[in-house]
Coordinates of C-alpha atoms in Angstrom, one line a residue:
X22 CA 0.0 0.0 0.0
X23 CA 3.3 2.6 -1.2
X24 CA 2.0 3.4 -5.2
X25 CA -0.4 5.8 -4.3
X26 CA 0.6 7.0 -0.6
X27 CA 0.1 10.8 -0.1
X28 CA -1.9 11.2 -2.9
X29 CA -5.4 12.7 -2.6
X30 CA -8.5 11.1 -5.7
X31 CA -11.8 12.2 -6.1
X32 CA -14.6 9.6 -7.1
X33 CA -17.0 11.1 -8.9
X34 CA -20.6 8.7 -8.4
X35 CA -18.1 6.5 -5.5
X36 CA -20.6 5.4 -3.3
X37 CA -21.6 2.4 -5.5
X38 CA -20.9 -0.1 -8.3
X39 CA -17.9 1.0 -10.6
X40 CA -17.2 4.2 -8.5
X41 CA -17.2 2.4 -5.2
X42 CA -14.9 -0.3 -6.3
X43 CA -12.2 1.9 -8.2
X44 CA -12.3 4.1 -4.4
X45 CA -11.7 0.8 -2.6
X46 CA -8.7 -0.1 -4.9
X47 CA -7.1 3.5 -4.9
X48 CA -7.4 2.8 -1.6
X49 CA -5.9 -0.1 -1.3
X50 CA -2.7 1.7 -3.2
X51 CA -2.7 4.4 0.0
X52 CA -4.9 7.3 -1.9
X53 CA -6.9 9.4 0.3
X54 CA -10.5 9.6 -1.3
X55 CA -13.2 11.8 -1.7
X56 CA -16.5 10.5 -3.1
X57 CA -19.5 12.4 -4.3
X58 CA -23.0 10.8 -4.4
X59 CA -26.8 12.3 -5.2
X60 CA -29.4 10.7 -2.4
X61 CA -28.3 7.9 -0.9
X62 CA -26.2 9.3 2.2
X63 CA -25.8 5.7 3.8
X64 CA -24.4 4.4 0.7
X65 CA -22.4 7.3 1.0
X66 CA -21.3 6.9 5.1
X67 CA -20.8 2.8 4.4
X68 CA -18.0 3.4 2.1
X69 CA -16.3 6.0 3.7
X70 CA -16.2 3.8 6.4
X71 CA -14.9 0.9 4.2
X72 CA -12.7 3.0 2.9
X73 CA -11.0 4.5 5.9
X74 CA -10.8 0.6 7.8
X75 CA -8.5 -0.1 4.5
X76 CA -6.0 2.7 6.4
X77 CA -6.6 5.7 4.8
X78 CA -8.8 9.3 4.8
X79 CA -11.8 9.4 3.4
X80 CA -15.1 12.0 3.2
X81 CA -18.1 11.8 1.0
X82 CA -19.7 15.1 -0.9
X83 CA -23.2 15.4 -2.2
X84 CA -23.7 16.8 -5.6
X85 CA -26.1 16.8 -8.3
X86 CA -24.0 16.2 -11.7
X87 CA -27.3 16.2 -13.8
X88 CA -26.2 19.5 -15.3
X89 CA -24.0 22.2 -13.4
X90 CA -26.2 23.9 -11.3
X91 CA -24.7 22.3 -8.0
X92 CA -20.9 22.7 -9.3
X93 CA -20.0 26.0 -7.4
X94 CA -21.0 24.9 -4.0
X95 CA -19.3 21.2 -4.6
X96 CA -16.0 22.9 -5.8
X97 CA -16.1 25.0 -2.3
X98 CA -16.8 22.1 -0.4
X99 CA -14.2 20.3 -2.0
X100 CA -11.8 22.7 -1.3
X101 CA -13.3 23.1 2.1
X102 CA -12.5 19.2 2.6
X103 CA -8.8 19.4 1.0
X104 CA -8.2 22.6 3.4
X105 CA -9.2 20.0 6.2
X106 CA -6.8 17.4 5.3
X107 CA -4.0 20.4 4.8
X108 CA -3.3 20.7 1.1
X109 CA -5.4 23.1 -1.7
X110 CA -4.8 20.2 -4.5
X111 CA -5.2 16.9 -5.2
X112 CA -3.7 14.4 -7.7
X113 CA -6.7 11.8 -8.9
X114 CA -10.0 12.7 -10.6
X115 CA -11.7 10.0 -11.8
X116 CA -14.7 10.7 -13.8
X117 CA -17.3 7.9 -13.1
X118 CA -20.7 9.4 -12.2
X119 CA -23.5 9.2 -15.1
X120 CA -26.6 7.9 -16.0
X121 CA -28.0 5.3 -18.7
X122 CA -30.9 5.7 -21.3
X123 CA -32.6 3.3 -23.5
X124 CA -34.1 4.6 -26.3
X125 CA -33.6 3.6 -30.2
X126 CA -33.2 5.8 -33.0
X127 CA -36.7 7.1 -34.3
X128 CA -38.4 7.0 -30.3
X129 CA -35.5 9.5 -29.0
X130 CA -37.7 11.9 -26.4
X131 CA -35.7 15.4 -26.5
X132 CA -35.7 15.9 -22.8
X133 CA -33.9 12.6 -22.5
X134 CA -31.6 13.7 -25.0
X135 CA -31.1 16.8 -22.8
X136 CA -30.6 14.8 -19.9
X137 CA -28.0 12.5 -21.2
X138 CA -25.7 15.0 -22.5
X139 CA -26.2 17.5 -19.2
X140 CA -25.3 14.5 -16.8
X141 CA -22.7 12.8 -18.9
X142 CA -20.9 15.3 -20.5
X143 CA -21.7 18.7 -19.9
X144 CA -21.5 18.5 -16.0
X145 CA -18.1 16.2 -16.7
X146 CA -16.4 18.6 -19.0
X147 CA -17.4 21.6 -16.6
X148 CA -16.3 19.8 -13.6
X149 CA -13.2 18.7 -14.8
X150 CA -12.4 22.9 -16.2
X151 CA -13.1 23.6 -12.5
X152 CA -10.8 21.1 -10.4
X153 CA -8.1 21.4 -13.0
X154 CA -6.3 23.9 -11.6
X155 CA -6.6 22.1 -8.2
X156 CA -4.4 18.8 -10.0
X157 CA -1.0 18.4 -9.1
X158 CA 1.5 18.5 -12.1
X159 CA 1.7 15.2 -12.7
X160 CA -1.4 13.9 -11.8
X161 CA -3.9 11.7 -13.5
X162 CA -7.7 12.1 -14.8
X163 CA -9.6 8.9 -15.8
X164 CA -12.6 9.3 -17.6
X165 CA -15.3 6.1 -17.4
X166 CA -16.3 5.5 -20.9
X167 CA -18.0 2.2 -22.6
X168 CA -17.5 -0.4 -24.8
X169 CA -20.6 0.7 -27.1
X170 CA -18.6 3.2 -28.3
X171 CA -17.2 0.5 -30.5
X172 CA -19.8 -2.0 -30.7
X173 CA -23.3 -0.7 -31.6
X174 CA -26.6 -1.5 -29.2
X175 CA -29.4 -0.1 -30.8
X176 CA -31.1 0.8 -27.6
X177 CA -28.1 3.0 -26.4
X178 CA -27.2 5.0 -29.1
X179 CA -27.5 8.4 -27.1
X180 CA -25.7 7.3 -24.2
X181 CA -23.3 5.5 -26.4
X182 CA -22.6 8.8 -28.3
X183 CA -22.2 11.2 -25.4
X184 CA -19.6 8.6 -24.1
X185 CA -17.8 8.8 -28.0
X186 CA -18.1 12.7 -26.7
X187 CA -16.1 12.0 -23.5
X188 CA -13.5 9.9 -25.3
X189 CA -13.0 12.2 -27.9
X190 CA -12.9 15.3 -25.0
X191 CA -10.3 13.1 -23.4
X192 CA -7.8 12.9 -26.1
X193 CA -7.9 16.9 -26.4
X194 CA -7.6 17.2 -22.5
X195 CA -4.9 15.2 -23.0
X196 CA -2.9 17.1 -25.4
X197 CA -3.9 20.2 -23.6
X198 CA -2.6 19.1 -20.2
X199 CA 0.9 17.0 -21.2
X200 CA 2.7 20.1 -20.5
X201 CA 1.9 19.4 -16.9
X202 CA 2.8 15.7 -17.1
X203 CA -1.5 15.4 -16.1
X204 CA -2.2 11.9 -18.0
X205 CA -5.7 11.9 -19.4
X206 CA -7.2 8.0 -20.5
X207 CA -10.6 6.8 -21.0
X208 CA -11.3 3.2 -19.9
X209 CA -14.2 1.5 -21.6
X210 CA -16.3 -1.4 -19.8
X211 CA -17.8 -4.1 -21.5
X212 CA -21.5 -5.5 -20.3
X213 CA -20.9 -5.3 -16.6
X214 CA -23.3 -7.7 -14.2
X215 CA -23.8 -4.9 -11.2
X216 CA -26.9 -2.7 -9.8
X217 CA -26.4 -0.1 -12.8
X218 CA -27.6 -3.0 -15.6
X219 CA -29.6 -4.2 -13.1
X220 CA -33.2 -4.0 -14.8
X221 CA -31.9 -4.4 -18.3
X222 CA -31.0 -8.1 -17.6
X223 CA -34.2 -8.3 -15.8
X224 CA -35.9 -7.1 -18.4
X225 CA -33.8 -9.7 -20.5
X226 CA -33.0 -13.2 -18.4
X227 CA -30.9 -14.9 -21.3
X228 CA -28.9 -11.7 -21.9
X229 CA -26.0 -12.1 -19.2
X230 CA -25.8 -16.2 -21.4
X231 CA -25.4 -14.4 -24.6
X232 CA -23.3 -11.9 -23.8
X233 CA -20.9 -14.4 -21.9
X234 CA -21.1 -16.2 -25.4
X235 CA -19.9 -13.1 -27.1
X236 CA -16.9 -12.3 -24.8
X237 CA -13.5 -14.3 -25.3
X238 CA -12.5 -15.0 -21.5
X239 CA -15.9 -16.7 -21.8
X240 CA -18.3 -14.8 -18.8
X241 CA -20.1 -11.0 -18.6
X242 CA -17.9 -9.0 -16.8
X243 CA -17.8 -7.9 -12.8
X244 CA -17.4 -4.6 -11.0
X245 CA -14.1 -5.7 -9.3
X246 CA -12.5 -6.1 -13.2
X247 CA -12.7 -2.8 -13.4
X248 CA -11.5 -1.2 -10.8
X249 CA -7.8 -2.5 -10.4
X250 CA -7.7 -1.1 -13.8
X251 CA -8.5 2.5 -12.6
X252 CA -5.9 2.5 -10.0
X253 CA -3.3 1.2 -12.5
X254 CA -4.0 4.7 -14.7
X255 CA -3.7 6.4 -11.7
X256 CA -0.3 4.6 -10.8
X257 CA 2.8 5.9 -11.6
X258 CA 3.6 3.0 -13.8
X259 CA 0.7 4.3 -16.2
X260 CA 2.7 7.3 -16.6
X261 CA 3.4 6.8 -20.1
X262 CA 0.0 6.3 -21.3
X263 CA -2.5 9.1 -22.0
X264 CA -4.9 10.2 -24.2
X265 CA -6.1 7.0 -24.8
X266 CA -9.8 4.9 -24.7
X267 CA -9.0 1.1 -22.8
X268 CA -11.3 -1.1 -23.2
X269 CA -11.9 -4.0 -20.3
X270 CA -13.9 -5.9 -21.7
X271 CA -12.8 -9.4 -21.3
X272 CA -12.4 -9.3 -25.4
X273 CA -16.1 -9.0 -26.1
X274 CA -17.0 -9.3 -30.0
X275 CA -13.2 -9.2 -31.3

């Protein structure tokens, strides 16, 4: 627990699923972590909890990302909580908080539209132009991005495109923030089995089957694939890699 000692990562979304598990492996590398969640505070106050018996600091923020409305008072409670832990920076953002929508092309409501590109990219972009300053040179943003960026899922075609916007926004904040050694990567999920797909394979009993038929290690993928794979891109043996889209997605439809 040395790789990520001292350093300070915010969890955007960290009180659950992929979020919660990429905070529990920072942690497990020494990070200090700050989650944000929406409305469920004991979510929220379980992890923290989790998080600091792993031997390290941890706080939990409430914010609404569904558009940037709340972003002034989070950024001041953020610095509020770094001020409490001594510093005014921090070296991990990891961009995981956003919602899903299922809607083919032809049935697209506008307000879901809206939604989708005010919660999963215009509240991540704004958010990230905020706390920028606040990164140590040298520090690391990971973006959470999907594997239906490549391969095409009728149903998800707006959520898929505003996550093609994120990846493509990563590869410019890349570029824009090498001179300050700040790697910028966005890791792609395949079809993970956790509470966020929760109702779609309800909705669908032989879909986890197919998709494990689909993938090459042979099984749908878990939340705890993911997030060793975060703290790795925030290690300092990622260092060399930025401005790129992983995918981790056990090799689904190669």
């Amino acid at each position: 627990m040395t790789n990520l000692k001292n350093k300070i990562a915010l969890v955007t979304g960290g009180s659950r699923s992929l979020g919660r598990n990429a905070a529990q492996h920072l942690a497990n590398d020494g990070a200090d972590i700050i989650i944000t969640y929406v409305r469920n505070e004991s979510a929220a106050k379980e992890t923290v909890e989790d998080l600091q018996n792993r031997g390290v600091r941890a706080a939990a923020l409430q914010v609404d990302l569904d558009g940037v409305a709340s972003l002034q008072d989070f950024q001041q409670a953020f610095i509020n909580q770094l001020s409490a832990w001594g510093t005014d920076k921090f070296d991990i953002l990891v961009n995981n908080a956003g919602i899903a929508s299922e809607h083919s092309f032809g049935a697209i409501p506008e307000e879901e539209l809206d939604r989708l590109y005010e919660t999963n990219f215009k509240s991540l972009v704004m958010l990230t132009q905020n706390l920028e300053p606040l990164i140590r040179d040298g520090g690391r943003i990971i973006t959470m991005g999907t594997g239906l960026t490549r391969v095409v899922s009728s149903p998800m075609v707006v959520y898929a495109a505003m996550k093609a916007a994120v990846e493509t926004f990563t590869r410019y904040l890349a570029a824009d923030l090498g001179k300050r050694a700040i790697t910028v990567n966005a890791l792609a999920p395949g079809a993970i089995d956790n509470d966020f797909n929760a109702d779609r394979f309800e909705k669908a009993p032989g879909a986890r089957d197919y998709l494990a038929s689909q993938t090459a290690l042979g099984r749908i993928g878990r939340t705890e694939d993911i997030g060793p794979i975060t703290a790795f891109l925030a290690s300092d043996d990622a260092g060399w890699i930025s401005g790129q889209r992983i995918e981790a997605s056990g090799g689904f439809r190669m």
